[in-house]
GROMACS .gro file of C-alpha atoms in nm:
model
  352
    1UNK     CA    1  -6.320   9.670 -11.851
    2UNK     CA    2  -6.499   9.890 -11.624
    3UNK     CA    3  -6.542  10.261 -11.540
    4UNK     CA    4  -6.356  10.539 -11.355
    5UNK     CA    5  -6.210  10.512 -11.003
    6UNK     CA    6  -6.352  10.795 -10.770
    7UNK     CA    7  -6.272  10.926 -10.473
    8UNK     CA    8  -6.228  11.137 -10.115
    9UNK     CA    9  -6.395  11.292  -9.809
   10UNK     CA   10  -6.340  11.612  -9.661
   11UNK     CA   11  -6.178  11.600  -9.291
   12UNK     CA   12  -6.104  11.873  -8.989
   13UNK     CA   13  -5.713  11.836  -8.872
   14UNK     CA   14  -5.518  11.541  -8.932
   15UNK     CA   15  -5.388  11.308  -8.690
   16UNK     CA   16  -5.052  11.229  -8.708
   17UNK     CA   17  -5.027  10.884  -8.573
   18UNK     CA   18  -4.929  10.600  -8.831
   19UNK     CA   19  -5.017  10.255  -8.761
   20UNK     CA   20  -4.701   9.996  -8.786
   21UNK     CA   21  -4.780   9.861  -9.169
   22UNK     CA   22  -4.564   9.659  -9.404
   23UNK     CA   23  -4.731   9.899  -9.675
   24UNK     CA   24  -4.565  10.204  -9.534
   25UNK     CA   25  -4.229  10.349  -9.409
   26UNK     CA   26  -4.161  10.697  -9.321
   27UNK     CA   27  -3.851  10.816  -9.174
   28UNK     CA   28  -3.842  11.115  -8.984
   29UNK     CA   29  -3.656  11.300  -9.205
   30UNK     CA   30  -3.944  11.339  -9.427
   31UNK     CA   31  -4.088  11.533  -9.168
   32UNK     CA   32  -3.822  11.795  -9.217
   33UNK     CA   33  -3.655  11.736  -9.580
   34UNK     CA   34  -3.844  11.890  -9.885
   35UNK     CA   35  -3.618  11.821 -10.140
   36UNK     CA   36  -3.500  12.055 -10.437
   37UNK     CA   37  -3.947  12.058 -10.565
   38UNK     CA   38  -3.879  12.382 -10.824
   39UNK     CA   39  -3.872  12.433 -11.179
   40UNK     CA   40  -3.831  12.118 -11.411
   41UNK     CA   41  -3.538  12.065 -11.654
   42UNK     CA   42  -3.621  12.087 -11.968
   43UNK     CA   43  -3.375  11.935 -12.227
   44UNK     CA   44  -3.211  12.054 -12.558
   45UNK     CA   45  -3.464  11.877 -12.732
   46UNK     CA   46  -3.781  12.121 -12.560
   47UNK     CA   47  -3.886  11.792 -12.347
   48UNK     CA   48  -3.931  11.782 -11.987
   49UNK     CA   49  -3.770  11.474 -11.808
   50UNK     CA   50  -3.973  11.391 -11.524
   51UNK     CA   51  -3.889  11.098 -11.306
   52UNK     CA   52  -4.172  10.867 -11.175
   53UNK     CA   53  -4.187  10.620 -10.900
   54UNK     CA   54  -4.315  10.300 -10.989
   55UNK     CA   55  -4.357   9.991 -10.841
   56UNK     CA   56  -4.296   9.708 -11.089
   57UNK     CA   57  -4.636   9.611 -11.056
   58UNK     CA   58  -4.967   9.572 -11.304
   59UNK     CA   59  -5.112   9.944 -11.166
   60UNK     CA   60  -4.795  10.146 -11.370
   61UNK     CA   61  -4.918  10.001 -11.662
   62UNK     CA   62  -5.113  10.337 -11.726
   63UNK     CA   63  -4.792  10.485 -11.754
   64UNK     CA   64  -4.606  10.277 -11.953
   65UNK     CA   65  -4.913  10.234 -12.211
   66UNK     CA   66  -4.914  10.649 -12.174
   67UNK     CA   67  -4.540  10.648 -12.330
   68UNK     CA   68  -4.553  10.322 -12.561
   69UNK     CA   69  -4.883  10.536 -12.746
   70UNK     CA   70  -4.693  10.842 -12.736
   71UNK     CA   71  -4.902  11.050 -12.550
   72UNK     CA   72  -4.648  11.169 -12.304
   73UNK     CA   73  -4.466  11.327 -12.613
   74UNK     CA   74  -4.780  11.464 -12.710
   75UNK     CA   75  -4.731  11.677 -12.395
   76UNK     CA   76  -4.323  11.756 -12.464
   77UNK     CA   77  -4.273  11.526 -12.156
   78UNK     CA   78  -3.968  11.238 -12.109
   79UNK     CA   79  -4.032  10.948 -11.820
   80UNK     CA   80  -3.779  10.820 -11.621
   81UNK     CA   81  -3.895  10.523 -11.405
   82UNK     CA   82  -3.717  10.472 -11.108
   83UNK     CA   83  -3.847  10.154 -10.955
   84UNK     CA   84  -3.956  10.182 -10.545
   85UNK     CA   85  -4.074   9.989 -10.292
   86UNK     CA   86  -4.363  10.121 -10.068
   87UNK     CA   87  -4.097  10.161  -9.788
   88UNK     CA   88  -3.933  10.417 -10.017
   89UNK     CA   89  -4.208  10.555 -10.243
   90UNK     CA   90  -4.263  10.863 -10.029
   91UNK     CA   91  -3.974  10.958  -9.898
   92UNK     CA   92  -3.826  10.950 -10.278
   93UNK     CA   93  -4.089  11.163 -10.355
   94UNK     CA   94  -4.016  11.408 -10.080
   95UNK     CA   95  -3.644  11.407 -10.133
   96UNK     CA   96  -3.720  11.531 -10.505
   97UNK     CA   97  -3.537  11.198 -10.616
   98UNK     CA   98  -3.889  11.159 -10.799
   99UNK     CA   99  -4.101  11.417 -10.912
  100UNK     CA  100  -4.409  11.184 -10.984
  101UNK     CA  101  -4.562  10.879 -10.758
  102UNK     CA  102  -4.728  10.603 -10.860
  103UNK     CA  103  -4.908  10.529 -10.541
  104UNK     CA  104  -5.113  10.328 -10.342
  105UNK     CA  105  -5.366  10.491 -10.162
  106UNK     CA  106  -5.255  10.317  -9.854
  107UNK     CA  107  -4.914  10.491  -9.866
  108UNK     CA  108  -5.033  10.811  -9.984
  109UNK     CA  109  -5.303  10.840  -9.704
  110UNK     CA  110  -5.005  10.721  -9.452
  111UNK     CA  111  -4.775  11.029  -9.594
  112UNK     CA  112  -5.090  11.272  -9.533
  113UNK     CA  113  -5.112  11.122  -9.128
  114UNK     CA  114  -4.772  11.289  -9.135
  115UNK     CA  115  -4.884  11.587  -9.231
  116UNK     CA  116  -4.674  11.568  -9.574
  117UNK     CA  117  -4.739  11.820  -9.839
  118UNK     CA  118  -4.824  11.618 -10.119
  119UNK     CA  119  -5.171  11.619 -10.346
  120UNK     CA  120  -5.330  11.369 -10.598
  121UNK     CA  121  -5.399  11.485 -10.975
  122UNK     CA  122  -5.550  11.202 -11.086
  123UNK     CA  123  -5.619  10.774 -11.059
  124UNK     CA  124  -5.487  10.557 -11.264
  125UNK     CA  125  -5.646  10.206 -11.160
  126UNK     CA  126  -5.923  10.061 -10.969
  127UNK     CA  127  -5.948   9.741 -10.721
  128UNK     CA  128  -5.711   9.565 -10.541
  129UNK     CA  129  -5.539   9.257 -10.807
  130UNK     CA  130  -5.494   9.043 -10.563
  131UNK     CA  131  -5.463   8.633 -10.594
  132UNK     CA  132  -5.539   8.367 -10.324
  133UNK     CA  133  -5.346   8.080 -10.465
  134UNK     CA  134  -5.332   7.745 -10.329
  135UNK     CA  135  -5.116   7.391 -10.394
  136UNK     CA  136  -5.139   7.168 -10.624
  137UNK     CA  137  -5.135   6.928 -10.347
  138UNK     CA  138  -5.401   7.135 -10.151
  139UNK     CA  139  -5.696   7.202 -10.430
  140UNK     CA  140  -5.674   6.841 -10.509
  141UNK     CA  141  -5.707   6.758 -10.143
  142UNK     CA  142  -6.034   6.990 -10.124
  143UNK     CA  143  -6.177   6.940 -10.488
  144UNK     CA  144  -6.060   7.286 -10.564
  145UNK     CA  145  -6.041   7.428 -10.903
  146UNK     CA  146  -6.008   7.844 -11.060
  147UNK     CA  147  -6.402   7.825 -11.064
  148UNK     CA  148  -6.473   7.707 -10.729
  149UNK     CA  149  -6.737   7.939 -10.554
  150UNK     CA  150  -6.618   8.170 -10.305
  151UNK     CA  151  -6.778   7.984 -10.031
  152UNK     CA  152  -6.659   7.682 -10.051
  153UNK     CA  153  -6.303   7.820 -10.126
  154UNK     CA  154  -6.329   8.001  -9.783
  155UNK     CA  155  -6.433   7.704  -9.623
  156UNK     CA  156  -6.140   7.473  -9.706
  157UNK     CA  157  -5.922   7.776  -9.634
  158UNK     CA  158  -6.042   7.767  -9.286
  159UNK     CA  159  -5.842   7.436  -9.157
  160UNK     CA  160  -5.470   7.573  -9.349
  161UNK     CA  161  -5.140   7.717  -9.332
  162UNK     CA  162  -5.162   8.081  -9.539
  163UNK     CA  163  -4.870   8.294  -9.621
  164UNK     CA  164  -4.859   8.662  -9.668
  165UNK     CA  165  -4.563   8.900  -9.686
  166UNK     CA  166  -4.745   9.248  -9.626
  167UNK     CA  167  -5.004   9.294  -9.293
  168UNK     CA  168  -5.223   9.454  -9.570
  169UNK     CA  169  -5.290   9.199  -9.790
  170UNK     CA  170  -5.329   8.928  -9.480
  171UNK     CA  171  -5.536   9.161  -9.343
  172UNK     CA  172  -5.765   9.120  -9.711
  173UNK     CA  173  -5.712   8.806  -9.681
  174UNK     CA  174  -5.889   8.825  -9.349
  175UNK     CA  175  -6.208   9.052  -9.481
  176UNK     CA  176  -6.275   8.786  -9.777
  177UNK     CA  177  -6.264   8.486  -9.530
  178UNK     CA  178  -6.461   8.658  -9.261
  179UNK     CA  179  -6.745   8.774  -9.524
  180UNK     CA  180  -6.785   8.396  -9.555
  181UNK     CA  181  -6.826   8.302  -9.169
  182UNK     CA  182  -6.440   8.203  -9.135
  183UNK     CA  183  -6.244   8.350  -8.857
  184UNK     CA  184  -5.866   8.430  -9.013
  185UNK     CA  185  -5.740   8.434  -8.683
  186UNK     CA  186  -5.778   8.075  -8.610
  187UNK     CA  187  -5.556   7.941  -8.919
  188UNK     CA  188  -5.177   7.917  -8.925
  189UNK     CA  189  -5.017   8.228  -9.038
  190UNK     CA  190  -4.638   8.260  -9.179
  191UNK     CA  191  -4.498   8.568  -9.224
  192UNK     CA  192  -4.250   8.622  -9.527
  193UNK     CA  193  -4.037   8.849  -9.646
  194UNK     CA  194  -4.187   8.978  -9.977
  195UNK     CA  195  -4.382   8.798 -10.291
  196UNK     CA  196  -4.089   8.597 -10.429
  197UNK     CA  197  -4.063   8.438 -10.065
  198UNK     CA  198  -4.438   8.350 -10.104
  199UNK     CA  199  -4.429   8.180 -10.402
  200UNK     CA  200  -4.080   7.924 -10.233
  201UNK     CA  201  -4.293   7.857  -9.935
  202UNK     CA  202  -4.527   7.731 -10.144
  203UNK     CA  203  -4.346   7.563 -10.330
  204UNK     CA  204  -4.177   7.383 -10.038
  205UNK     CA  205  -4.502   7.302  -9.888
  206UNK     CA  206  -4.425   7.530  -9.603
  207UNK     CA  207  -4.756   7.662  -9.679
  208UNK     CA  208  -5.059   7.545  -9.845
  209UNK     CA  209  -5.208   7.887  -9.970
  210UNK     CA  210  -5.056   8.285  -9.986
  211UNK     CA  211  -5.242   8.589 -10.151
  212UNK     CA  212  -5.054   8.884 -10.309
  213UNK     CA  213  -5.101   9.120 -10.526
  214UNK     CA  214  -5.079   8.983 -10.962
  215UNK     CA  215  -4.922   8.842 -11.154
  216UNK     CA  216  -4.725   8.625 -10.879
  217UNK     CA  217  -5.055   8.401 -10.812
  218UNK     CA  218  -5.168   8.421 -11.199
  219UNK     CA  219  -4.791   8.309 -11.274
  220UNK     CA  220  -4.770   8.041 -11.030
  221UNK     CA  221  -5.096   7.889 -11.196
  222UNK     CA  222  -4.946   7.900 -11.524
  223UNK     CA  223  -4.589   7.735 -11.459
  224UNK     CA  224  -4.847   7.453 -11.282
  225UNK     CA  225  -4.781   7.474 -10.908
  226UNK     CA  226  -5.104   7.589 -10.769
  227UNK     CA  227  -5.438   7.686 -10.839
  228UNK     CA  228  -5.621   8.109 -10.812
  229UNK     CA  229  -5.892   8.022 -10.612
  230UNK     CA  230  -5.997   8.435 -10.515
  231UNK     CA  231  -5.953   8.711 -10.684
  232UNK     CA  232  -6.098   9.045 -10.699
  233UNK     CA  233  -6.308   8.910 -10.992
  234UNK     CA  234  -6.492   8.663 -10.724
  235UNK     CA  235  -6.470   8.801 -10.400
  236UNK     CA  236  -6.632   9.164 -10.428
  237UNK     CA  237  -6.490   9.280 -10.102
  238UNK     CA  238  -6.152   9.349 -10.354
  239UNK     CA  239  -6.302   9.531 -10.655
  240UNK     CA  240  -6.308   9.885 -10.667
  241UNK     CA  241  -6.706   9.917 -10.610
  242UNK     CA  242  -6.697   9.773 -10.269
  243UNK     CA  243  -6.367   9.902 -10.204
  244UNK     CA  244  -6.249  10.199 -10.395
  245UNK     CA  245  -5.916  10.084 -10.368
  246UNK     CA  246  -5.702  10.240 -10.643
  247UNK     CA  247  -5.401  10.444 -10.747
  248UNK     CA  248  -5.318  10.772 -10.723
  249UNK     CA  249  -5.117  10.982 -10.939
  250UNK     CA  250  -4.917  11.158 -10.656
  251UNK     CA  251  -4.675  11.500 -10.676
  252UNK     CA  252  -4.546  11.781 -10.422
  253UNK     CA  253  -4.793  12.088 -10.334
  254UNK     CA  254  -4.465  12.295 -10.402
  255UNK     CA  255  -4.397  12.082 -10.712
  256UNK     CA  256  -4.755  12.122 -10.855
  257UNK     CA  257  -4.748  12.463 -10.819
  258UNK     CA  258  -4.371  12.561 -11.021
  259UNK     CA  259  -4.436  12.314 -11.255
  260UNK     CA  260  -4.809  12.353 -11.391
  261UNK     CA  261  -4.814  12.304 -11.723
  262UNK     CA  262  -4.553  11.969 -11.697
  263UNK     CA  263  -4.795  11.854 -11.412
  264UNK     CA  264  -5.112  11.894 -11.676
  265UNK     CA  265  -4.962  11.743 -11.915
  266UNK     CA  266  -4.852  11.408 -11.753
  267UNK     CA  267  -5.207  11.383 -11.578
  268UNK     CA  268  -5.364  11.401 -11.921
  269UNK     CA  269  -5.140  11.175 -12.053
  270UNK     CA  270  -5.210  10.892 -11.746
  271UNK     CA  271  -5.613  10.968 -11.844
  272UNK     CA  272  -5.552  10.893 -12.220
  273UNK     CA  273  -5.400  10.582 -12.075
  274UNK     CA  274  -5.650  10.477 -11.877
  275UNK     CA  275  -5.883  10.555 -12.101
  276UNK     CA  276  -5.750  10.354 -12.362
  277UNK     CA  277  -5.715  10.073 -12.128
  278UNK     CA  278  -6.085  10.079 -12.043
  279UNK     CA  279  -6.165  10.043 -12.433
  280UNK     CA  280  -5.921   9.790 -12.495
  281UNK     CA  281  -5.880   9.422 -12.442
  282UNK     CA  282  -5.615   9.281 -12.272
  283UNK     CA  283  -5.478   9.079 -12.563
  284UNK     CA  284  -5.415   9.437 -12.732
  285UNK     CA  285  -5.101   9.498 -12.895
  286UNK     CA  286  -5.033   9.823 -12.750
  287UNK     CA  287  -5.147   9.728 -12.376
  288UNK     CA  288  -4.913   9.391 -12.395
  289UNK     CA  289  -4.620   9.599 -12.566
  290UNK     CA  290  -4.638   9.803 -12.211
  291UNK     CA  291  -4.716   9.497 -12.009
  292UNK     CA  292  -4.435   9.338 -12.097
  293UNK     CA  293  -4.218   9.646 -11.998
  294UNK     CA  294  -4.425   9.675 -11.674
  295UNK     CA  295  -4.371   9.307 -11.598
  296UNK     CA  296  -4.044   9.195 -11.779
  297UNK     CA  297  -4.045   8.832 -11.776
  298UNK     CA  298  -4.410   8.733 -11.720
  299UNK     CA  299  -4.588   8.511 -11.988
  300UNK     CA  300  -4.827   8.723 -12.168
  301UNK     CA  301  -5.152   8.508 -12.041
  302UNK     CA  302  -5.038   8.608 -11.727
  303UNK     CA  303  -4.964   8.971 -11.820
  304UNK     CA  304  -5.334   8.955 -11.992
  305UNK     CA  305  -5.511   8.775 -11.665
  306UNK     CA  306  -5.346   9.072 -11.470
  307UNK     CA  307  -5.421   9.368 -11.691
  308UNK     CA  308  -5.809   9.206 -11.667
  309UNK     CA  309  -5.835   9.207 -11.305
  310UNK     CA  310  -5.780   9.627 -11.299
  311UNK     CA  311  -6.053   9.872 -11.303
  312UNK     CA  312  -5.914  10.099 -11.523
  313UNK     CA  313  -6.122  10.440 -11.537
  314UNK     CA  314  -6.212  10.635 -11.869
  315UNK     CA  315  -6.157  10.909 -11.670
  316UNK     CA  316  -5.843  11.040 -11.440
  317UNK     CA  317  -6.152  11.244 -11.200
  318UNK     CA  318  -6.120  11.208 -10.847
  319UNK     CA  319  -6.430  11.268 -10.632
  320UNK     CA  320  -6.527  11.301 -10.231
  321UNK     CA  321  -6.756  10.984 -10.275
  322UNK     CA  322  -6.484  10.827 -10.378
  323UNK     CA  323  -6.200  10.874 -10.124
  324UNK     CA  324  -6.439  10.870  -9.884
  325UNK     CA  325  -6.464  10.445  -9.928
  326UNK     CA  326  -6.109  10.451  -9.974
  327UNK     CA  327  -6.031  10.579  -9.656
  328UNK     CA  328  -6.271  10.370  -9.516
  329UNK     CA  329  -6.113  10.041  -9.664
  330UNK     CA  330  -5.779  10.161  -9.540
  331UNK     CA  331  -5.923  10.215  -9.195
  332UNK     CA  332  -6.062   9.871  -9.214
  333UNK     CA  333  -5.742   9.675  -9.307
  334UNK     CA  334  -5.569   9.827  -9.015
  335UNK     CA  335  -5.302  10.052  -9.262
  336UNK     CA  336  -5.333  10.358  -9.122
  337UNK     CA  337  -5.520  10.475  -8.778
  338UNK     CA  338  -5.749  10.688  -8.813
  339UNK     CA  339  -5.698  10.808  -9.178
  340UNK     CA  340  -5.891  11.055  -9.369
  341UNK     CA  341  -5.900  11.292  -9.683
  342UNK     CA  342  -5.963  11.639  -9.710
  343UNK     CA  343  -6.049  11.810 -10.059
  344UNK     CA  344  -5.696  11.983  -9.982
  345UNK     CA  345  -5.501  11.718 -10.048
  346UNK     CA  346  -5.679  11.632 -10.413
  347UNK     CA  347  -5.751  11.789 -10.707
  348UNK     CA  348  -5.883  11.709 -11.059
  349UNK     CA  349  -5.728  12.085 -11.157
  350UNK     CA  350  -5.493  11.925 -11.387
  351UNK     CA  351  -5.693  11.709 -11.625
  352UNK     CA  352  -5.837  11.806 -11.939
   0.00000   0.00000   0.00000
């Protein structure tokens, strides 16, 4: 595994124009509605419930390796996981239906366009896991196998059908092909609906190739219906050193602030996570126990395959550096015009 995620750039005043992005949804309530952000509950038992968006996806992993090692009641804290899509991440969050998010930074630097009160206290996960995965019918057409070099995968993705269901990961899809000379724009795009769409289209031959983010590609591979041909692992453009693409542990200002010692504790928690994810293999008992919650369902080569393809940090510690190539990967995917990072809207207050 590798080392901790970094982050953020100071900024003057904020824009408040969004671009149109699968990634992102905001209503305009959220411009006016709060949500009830005071005092935790704190149950008979002296244990704060605090409920956290997640995504069903391999980044909550911190936090479900967090309560399977017992850190969170280390800290007197109870998890509730309420399961979001990025359409409804934020606006849960601002609503006070969750008190934590688990977010992307391309949603959480969306919410800050719009001027939403919200601040990060800490990363949980490097990179973007991403998987270009091809037919069957298609890698033995092109001589295509898992270890194929980058180039040459680019190449025979240059005369294809793709699929994507987010304009963020086509538009990744774009900045690996174009690091290799091909021009995305001149292949056949289909649009789908979400992941599970991807992986029928392919199966129908609709398509011949679709990236999104693990295990779907990984998964795919193993039940024999196509081949990984890119992941963050080969094209560099996706890993967190080029990128400094990551998670973000994300709470209300208002919520921070009434709720400080709850807030410490579940940040210190995520880092123990994290860091125990950095110094542990894949294959670990304790990191597939919480895979397996994470990603009910999925074989557990998969489950390993996808834990291996996140940077996990040893440390929860945000920077400038490091948000400042965050916002400019956002920027260049097209997620969110014009976005920047102030040191306002971070903090690394709540770790240990």
């Amino acid at each position: 595994m590798r080392h901790p995620a970094r982050r953020h750039t100071r900024r003057p005043a904020r824009p408040r124009v969004l671009a149109l992005t699968s990634t992102v949804t905001l209503g305009a309530a959220l411009l006016t509605g709060c949500g009830d952000q005071g005092a935790a509950t704190v149950g008979a038992d002296g244990k704060t419930t605090v409920s956290v968006g997640v995504s069903g996806n391999v980044f909550d992993l911190s936090i479900r390796v967090a309560e399977e090692n017992g850190y969170f009641d280390q800290h007197d804290i109870k998890i509730k996981y309420v399961t979001l899509s990025a359409s409804t991440g934020t606006s849960a969050l601002q609503s006070g239906s969750v008190q934590v998010l688990n977010s992307s930074p391309t949603s959480y630097v969306a919410a800050l366009s719009k001027g939403l009160p919200e601040i990060s206290v800490a990363t949980n996960g490097g990179g973007n896991p991403l998987g270009v995965v091809v037919s069957s019918a298609f890698a033995k057409k092109h001589g295509l196998t898992a270890d194929t070099p980058a180039d040459q995968v680019a190449k025979a993705l240059a005369d294809s059908t793709a699929g994507a269901s987010s304009a963020n990961t086509k538009a990744e899809a774009g900045i690996f092909l174009k690091a290799h000379g091909v021009d995305p724009d001149k292949l056949k795009w289909v649009s789908l609906p979400n992941p599970a769409a991807d992986k029928a289209a392919l199966a129908k031959s609709e398509v011949d190739w679709f990236i999104t983010s693990e295990p779907i590609p990984l998964q795919v591979q193993h039940e024999g219906d196509g081949v990984v041909v890119a992941d963050p692992l080969k094209v560099p453009q996706w890993s967190y050193d080029d990128a400094g693409y990551g998670q973000a542990v994300v709470v209300q200002k208002s919520f921070a602030k009434a709720n400080e010692a709850t807030v410490k504790g579940f940040a210190t928690a995520v880092q123990q996570a994290t860091a125990y994810l950095a110094t542990h293999k894949p294959t670990d008992k304790a990191v597939l126990a919480a895979a397996r919650k994470t990603l009910p369902g999925v074989p557990d080569p998969v489950l390993s395959a996808s834990v291996a393809q996140v940077d996990w940090p040893s440390s929860a510690e945000q920077d400038e550096a490091g948000w400042k190539k965050t916002v400019a990967f956002v920027k260049d995917i097209g997620a969110v015009d014009d976005p920047e990072v102030t040191t306002d809207d971070w903090t690394n207050t709540y770790l240990p």
